[in-house]
Amino acid sequence: MEQQAAKKRILSGIQPTGTFTLGNYIGAVRNWSRMQDEYECLYMVANLHALTVRQDPAALRRQTRESAALLLACGIDPAKSIVFIQSQVPAHCELSWVLSCCTQFGELSRMTQFKDKSAKHPENINAGLFTYPCLMAADILVYNADLVPVGADQNQHLELARNVAQRFNNNYSPTFTLPEGYNPKTGARVRSLQEPAKKMSKSDTNANAYILLTDDADTVLRKLKRAVTDSEGAVRAAEDKPGVTNLMGIYSALTGKGLSAIEAEFAGQGYGVFKEAVAGAVIDALRPIQAEYARVLADKEYLDQVLAAGAAAAGRIAGRTLAKVYRKVGMLQ
Ligand code: ATP
Ligand code: LTN
């Protein structure tokens, strides 16, 4: 019998810093569920990464469970993929230390997320925020992931993970797979509805800037009606029309229609009609997710069992890589 080629492996993660936004969904999570049949997938809730910004402990605990439930509601099937909580697999932190010793201060200083988040939280520029990419590299490399599906904002961190992996392989011996990023064709960077120069972010202080996966139909419509556009009044994608172009991107990602088809569809119509159509597409996409989310959250035992099995399965793979790394760098066995 012909031997079946091993499936390539995927690892990705999302922080439990709030309810997922439409940006998280279109840029990342939606693609995760689509990749489950073709790849061996591991998806985690990155609760250790969330600590880089001050969190309320009780809220963090709740949001961690809710994030896991949302992953399942977005179509991630624990029968196909390993779903787990980052802090429940200690090998991530252990490998992170080793990798941080293979990462240069200068490399970390160039990370735009570090610069953005330091500017946003000047009172709490902690060491974890700075070494965040080392932990993210450990998340990926501890599983020797081939592919990492993320939104475009994470590409710089991924590039750093590749560089660190390569450096480790050169300094010791071939150990880590060099991971490739995977961005969706549309929606890799969904923008804030209020400040389209910025990305849509679940921790934005202005609730009108994002659509949450749990927003009801009225809220979705209201937020889209308030979305910042421009005075031209034409549905047309252009660099100097970031607000309208962003809404077209959302509509395109959810309906599969191309940008020129969308321009044709709304030719001669104002933003009001267009925004209602975008709202309709968003509401249709969220309806099944919200129903499934309510169901999963209500079944505490099921979620606990999925997460326990996920942590055990992930821990087995991660433990093997860590043992190899410790041996190679000279830790006493
Ligand atoms: P925070 O506001 O706490 O920084 P976030 O909304 O940026 O959170 P993350 O948990 O950092 O979300 O990211 C989870 C995944 O969602 C990542 O793959 C990231 O690239 C993707 N993502 C986040 N925001 C967007 C966006 N606006 N457009 C497309 N993808 C996004
Ligand atoms: N840094 C990512 C979340 C994240 C991640 C990962 C993504 C943590 N570890 C490993 C992919 C692979 C973010 O979305 N901000």
Coordinates of C-alpha atoms and ligand atoms in Angstrom, one line a residue:
M1 CA 0.0 0.0 0.0
E2 CA 1.3 3.4 -0.9
Q3 CA 2.3 5.4 2.2
Q4 CA 0.2 8.5 2.8
A5 CA 2.3 11.7 3.0
A6 CA 2.1 13.2 6.5
K7 CA -0.2 16.1 6.8
K8 CA 1.4 19.5 7.2
R9 CA 1.0 21.0 10.7
I10 CA -0.7 24.3 11.6
L11 CA -0.5 26.3 14.8
S12 CA -2.3 29.6 15.5
G13 CA -3.5 31.5 18.5
I14 CA -5.7 34.3 19.7
Q15 CA -5.6 36.3 22.9
P16 CA -8.5 36.2 25.3
T17 CA -8.4 40.0 25.6
G18 CA -12.1 40.3 24.8
T19 CA -14.8 38.9 22.5
F20 CA -13.5 38.2 19.0
T21 CA -14.2 40.9 16.4
L22 CA -15.1 40.6 12.8
G23 CA -11.5 41.3 12.1
N24 CA -10.3 38.3 14.1
Y25 CA -12.9 36.2 12.4
I26 CA -12.2 37.2 8.8
G27 CA -8.5 37.7 9.2
A28 CA -7.8 34.5 11.2
V29 CA -10.4 32.2 12.9
R30 CA -12.6 31.7 9.9
N31 CA -9.7 30.3 7.9
W32 CA -8.7 28.0 10.8
S33 CA -11.8 26.0 10.5
R34 CA -11.4 25.8 6.7
M35 CA -8.0 24.2 7.1
Q36 CA -8.9 21.4 9.4
D37 CA -9.3 18.7 6.8
E38 CA -6.2 19.3 4.9
Y39 CA -3.8 19.9 7.8
E40 CA -3.1 18.7 11.3
C41 CA -4.2 21.7 13.3
L42 CA -3.5 23.1 16.8
Y43 CA -5.4 26.2 17.9
M44 CA -4.8 27.8 21.2
V45 CA -6.1 30.6 23.4
A46 CA -3.0 32.7 24.1
N47 CA -3.8 33.6 27.7
L48 CA -0.1 34.1 28.6
H49 CA 0.3 36.7 25.9
A50 CA -2.8 38.5 27.3
L51 CA -0.8 39.2 30.5
T52 CA 1.4 41.7 28.7
V53 CA -1.5 44.2 29.2
R54 CA -3.0 44.5 32.7
Q55 CA -6.0 42.2 33.0
D56 CA -8.6 41.7 35.7
P57 CA -8.0 38.1 36.9
A58 CA -11.6 37.1 37.1
A59 CA -12.4 38.6 33.7
L60 CA -9.3 36.9 32.2
R61 CA -10.5 33.5 33.4
R62 CA -14.0 34.1 32.0
Q63 CA -12.7 35.4 28.7
T64 CA -10.4 32.5 28.3
R65 CA -13.3 30.0 28.5
E66 CA -15.4 32.2 26.3
S67 CA -12.6 32.4 23.7
A68 CA -12.3 28.6 23.6
A69 CA -16.1 28.4 23.2
L70 CA -16.0 31.0 20.4
L71 CA -13.4 28.9 18.6
L72 CA -15.7 25.9 18.6
A73 CA -18.6 28.1 17.6
C74 CA -16.6 29.4 14.6
G75 CA -16.4 25.8 13.3
I76 CA -13.3 24.4 14.9
D77 CA -14.0 20.8 15.6
P78 CA -12.2 19.1 18.5
A79 CA -12.6 15.8 16.7
K80 CA -10.3 17.2 13.9
S81 CA -8.1 19.8 15.7
I82 CA -6.4 20.2 19.0
V83 CA -7.9 23.1 20.9
F84 CA -6.1 24.1 24.1
I85 CA -5.2 26.9 26.5
Q86 CA -1.6 28.2 26.2
S87 CA -0.8 28.2 30.0
Q88 CA -1.9 24.6 30.3
V89 CA 1.1 23.5 28.2
P90 CA 4.2 24.5 30.2
A91 CA 6.7 23.7 27.4
H92 CA 5.8 27.0 25.7
C93 CA 7.3 29.0 28.5
E94 CA 10.3 26.7 28.9
L95 CA 11.1 26.9 25.2
S96 CA 10.5 30.7 25.2
W97 CA 13.4 31.2 27.7
V98 CA 15.8 29.3 25.4
L99 CA 14.6 31.2 22.4
S100 CA 14.9 34.6 24.1
C101 CA 18.5 33.8 24.6
C102 CA 18.8 33.4 20.8
T103 CA 17.0 36.7 20.1
Q104 CA 18.7 40.1 19.8
F105 CA 17.5 43.2 21.7
G106 CA 17.7 45.1 18.4
E107 CA 15.4 42.7 16.7
L108 CA 12.7 43.0 19.4
S109 CA 13.0 46.8 19.4
R110 CA 11.9 46.9 15.8
M111 CA 8.5 45.2 16.4
T112 CA 5.7 47.6 15.5
Q113 CA 3.3 45.9 17.9
F114 CA 5.7 46.6 20.7
K115 CA 5.9 50.3 19.7
D116 CA 2.1 50.6 19.2
K117 CA 1.3 48.9 22.6
S118 CA 4.0 50.9 24.5
A119 CA 2.5 54.1 23.1
K120 CA -1.0 52.9 24.1
H121 CA 0.1 51.9 27.7
P122 CA 3.0 54.2 28.6
E123 CA 2.4 53.4 32.3
N124 CA 3.1 49.6 31.7
I125 CA 5.9 49.0 29.2
N126 CA 6.8 45.6 30.8
A127 CA 9.5 43.1 29.8
G128 CA 6.8 40.6 28.7
L129 CA 5.5 43.1 26.2
F130 CA 9.0 43.4 24.8
T131 CA 9.7 39.7 24.7
Y132 CA 6.2 38.8 23.5
P133 CA 7.6 37.6 20.1
C134 CA 9.9 35.1 21.8
L135 CA 6.9 33.4 23.5
M136 CA 5.0 33.5 20.1
A137 CA 8.0 31.9 18.4
A138 CA 8.0 29.2 21.1
D139 CA 4.3 28.6 20.6
I140 CA 5.0 27.9 16.9
L141 CA 8.3 26.1 17.0
V142 CA 7.5 23.8 19.9
Y143 CA 5.1 22.1 17.5
N144 CA 7.3 22.4 14.4
A145 CA 4.4 24.0 12.7
D146 CA 4.7 24.4 8.9
L147 CA 2.0 27.0 8.5
V148 CA 0.7 29.8 10.7
P149 CA -2.6 31.4 9.6
V150 CA -2.8 35.0 11.0
G151 CA -3.9 38.4 10.0
A152 CA -1.3 40.7 8.4
D153 CA -0.5 42.5 11.7
Q154 CA 1.3 39.3 12.9
N155 CA 3.6 38.9 9.8
Q156 CA 6.5 40.7 11.5
H157 CA 6.3 38.4 14.5
L158 CA 6.3 35.4 12.2
E159 CA 9.3 36.6 10.4
L160 CA 11.1 36.9 13.7
A161 CA 10.1 33.4 14.6
R162 CA 11.7 32.1 11.3
N163 CA 14.9 34.0 12.0
V164 CA 15.2 32.7 15.5
A165 CA 14.5 29.1 14.3
Q166 CA 17.1 29.4 11.6
R167 CA 19.7 30.8 14.1
F168 CA 19.0 28.0 16.5
N169 CA 19.4 25.4 13.7
N170 CA 22.7 27.0 12.6
N171 CA 24.1 27.3 16.1
Y172 CA 23.2 23.8 17.2
S173 CA 21.9 21.5 14.5
P174 CA 18.7 21.3 12.4
T175 CA 15.9 21.2 15.0
F176 CA 13.0 23.5 14.0
T177 CA 10.8 23.6 10.9
L178 CA 10.8 27.2 9.5
P179 CA 7.2 28.2 9.7
E180 CA 5.4 30.0 6.8
G181 CA 2.7 32.6 7.4
Y182 CA -0.7 32.3 5.7
N183 CA -2.8 35.5 5.2
P184 CA -6.3 35.4 3.7
K185 CA -6.6 37.0 0.3
T186 CA -9.4 39.4 1.5
G187 CA -9.7 40.7 5.0
A188 CA -6.1 40.2 6.2
R189 CA -6.3 43.6 7.8
V190 CA -9.9 44.7 8.7
R191 CA -9.8 48.3 9.8
S192 CA -11.4 50.2 12.6
L193 CA -14.9 51.5 11.7
Q194 CA -14.1 54.8 13.4
E195 CA -10.4 55.3 12.5
P196 CA -9.8 53.4 9.3
A197 CA -6.1 54.1 9.5
K198 CA -5.9 51.7 12.4
K199 CA -6.8 48.0 12.5
M200 CA -10.0 46.8 14.1
S201 CA -9.0 45.6 17.6
K202 CA -11.0 43.9 20.3
S203 CA -9.3 45.9 23.0
D204 CA -10.2 49.3 21.4
T205 CA -11.8 51.6 23.9
N206 CA -14.4 52.8 21.4
A207 CA -17.0 50.1 21.0
N208 CA -18.2 51.7 17.7
A209 CA -14.8 50.9 16.2
Y210 CA -15.4 47.1 16.1
I211 CA -18.1 44.6 15.5
L212 CA -18.0 41.7 18.0
L213 CA -19.1 38.2 17.0
T214 CA -21.7 38.5 19.7
D215 CA -23.2 41.8 18.6
D216 CA -27.0 41.5 17.8
A217 CA -28.5 42.6 14.5
D218 CA -29.5 46.1 15.7
T219 CA -26.0 46.7 17.1
V220 CA -24.4 45.6 13.8
L221 CA -26.6 47.8 11.8
R222 CA -26.1 50.8 14.1
K223 CA -22.3 50.4 14.1
L224 CA -22.1 50.1 10.4
K225 CA -24.4 53.1 9.8
R226 CA -22.0 55.1 12.0
A227 CA -18.9 53.8 10.2
V228 CA -16.6 56.6 9.0
T229 CA -16.7 57.0 5.2
D230 CA -16.1 60.2 3.1
S231 CA -18.0 62.9 1.3
E232 CA -17.7 61.5 -2.2
G233 CA -20.8 59.3 -1.9
A234 CA -19.5 56.7 -4.4
V235 CA -18.9 53.0 -3.5
R236 CA -15.4 52.7 -5.0
A237 CA -12.2 51.2 -3.6
A238 CA -9.3 53.6 -3.4
E239 CA -6.4 54.4 -1.2
D240 CA -7.8 57.8 -0.3
K241 CA -11.2 56.2 0.7
P242 CA -10.0 53.9 3.5
G243 CA -13.4 53.8 5.3
V244 CA -15.4 52.7 2.2
T245 CA -12.7 50.4 1.0
N246 CA -12.7 48.7 4.4
L247 CA -16.5 48.1 4.2
M248 CA -16.1 46.8 0.7
G249 CA -13.4 44.4 2.0
I250 CA -15.7 43.1 4.7
Y251 CA -18.6 42.7 2.2
S252 CA -16.3 41.0 -0.2
A253 CA -14.9 38.6 2.4
L254 CA -18.4 37.6 3.5
T255 CA -20.1 37.3 0.1
G256 CA -17.2 36.2 -2.1
K257 CA -17.9 39.1 -4.5
G258 CA -14.9 40.9 -6.0
L259 CA -14.4 44.6 -5.5
S260 CA -15.4 45.6 -9.1
A261 CA -18.6 43.5 -8.8
I262 CA -19.4 45.4 -5.6
E263 CA -18.7 48.8 -7.3
A264 CA -21.1 47.7 -10.1
E265 CA -23.7 46.5 -7.6
F266 CA -23.9 49.8 -5.8
A267 CA -23.2 52.2 -8.8
G268 CA -25.3 55.3 -8.4
Q269 CA -26.4 54.4 -4.9
G270 CA -25.4 56.2 -1.7
Y271 CA -23.6 54.9 1.3
G272 CA -26.9 54.3 3.2
V273 CA -28.0 51.4 0.9
F274 CA -24.5 50.0 0.8
K275 CA -24.1 50.0 4.5
E276 CA -27.4 48.2 4.9
A277 CA -26.2 45.5 2.5
V278 CA -22.9 45.1 4.5
A279 CA -24.9 44.9 7.7
G280 CA -27.1 42.2 6.1
A281 CA -24.1 40.1 5.1
V282 CA -22.5 40.5 8.6
I283 CA -25.8 39.6 10.4
D284 CA -26.2 36.4 8.2
A285 CA -22.6 35.4 9.0
L286 CA -22.9 35.9 12.7
R287 CA -26.3 34.2 13.2
P288 CA -25.1 30.5 13.2
I289 CA -22.0 31.4 15.2
Q290 CA -24.1 33.0 18.0
A291 CA -26.4 30.0 18.2
E292 CA -23.5 27.6 18.5
Y293 CA -21.7 29.8 21.0
A294 CA -24.7 29.8 23.3
R295 CA -25.0 26.1 23.1
V296 CA -21.3 25.4 23.8
L297 CA -21.1 27.9 26.7
A298 CA -24.1 26.3 28.4
D299 CA -22.4 22.9 28.4
K300 CA -19.5 23.4 30.9
E301 CA -18.6 19.8 31.1
Y302 CA -18.2 19.4 27.4
L303 CA -15.9 22.5 27.1
D304 CA -13.8 21.3 30.1
Q305 CA -13.4 17.9 28.6
V306 CA -12.3 19.4 25.2
L307 CA -9.7 21.6 26.8
A308 CA -8.3 18.9 29.1
A309 CA -7.9 16.5 26.1
G310 CA -6.4 19.4 24.0
A311 CA -3.8 20.3 26.6
A312 CA -2.8 16.6 27.0
A313 CA -2.4 16.1 23.2
A314 CA -0.6 19.3 22.7
G315 CA 1.6 18.7 25.8
R316 CA 2.8 15.3 24.4
I317 CA 4.1 16.9 21.1
A318 CA 5.5 20.0 22.9
G319 CA 7.3 17.9 25.5
R320 CA 9.2 15.9 22.9
T321 CA 10.5 19.1 21.2
L322 CA 11.5 20.6 24.5
A323 CA 13.4 17.5 25.6
K324 CA 15.4 17.6 22.3
V325 CA 16.1 21.3 22.6
Y326 CA 17.3 21.0 26.3
R327 CA 19.6 18.2 25.2
K328 CA 21.0 20.2 22.3
V329 CA 21.7 23.3 24.3
G330 CA 23.4 21.4 27.1
M331 CA 20.9 21.2 30.0
L332 CA 21.7 18.3 32.3
Q333 CA 19.3 15.4 31.6
Ligands
ATP1 P1 -5.9 43.0 21.0 O1 -6.8 44.1 20.7 O2 -6.0 42.5 22.4 O3 -4.5 43.3 20.6 P2 -6.6 41.7 18.6 O4 -8.0 42.0 18.2 O5 -5.5 42.5 17.8 O6 -6.4 41.8 20.1 P3 -5.3 39.1 18.6 O7 -5.7 38.2 19.6 O8 -4.0 39.9 18.8 O9 -6.5 40.2 18.3 O10 -5.3 38.4 17.2 C1 -5.9 37.2 16.9 C2 -5.8 36.9 15.4 O11 -6.6 37.9 14.7 C3 -4.4 37.2 14.8 O12 -4.2 36.2 13.8 C4 -4.5 38.5 14.2 O13 -3.6 38.7 13.1 C5 -5.9 38.6 13.7 N1 -6.4 39.9 13.6 C6 -6.5 40.8 14.6 N2 -7.0 42.0 14.2 C7 -7.3 41.8 12.9 C8 -7.8 42.7 11.9 N3 -8.2 43.9 12.2 N4 -7.9 42.2 10.7 C9 -7.5 41.0 10.3 N5 -7.0 40.1 11.2 C10 -6.9 40.5 12.5
LTN2 N1 0.4 37.2 18.8 C1 -0.8 36.7 18.2 C2 -1.4 35.7 19.1 C3 -0.5 34.5 19.1 C4 -0.2 33.7 18.0 C5 0.7 32.7 18.6 C6 -0.6 33.6 16.7 C7 0.1 34.1 20.2 N2 0.9 33.0 19.9 C8 1.3 31.8 17.8 C9 0.0 32.6 15.9 C10 0.9 31.7 16.4 C11 -1.8 37.8 18.0 O1 -2.7 37.6 17.4 N3 -1.6 39.0 18.6

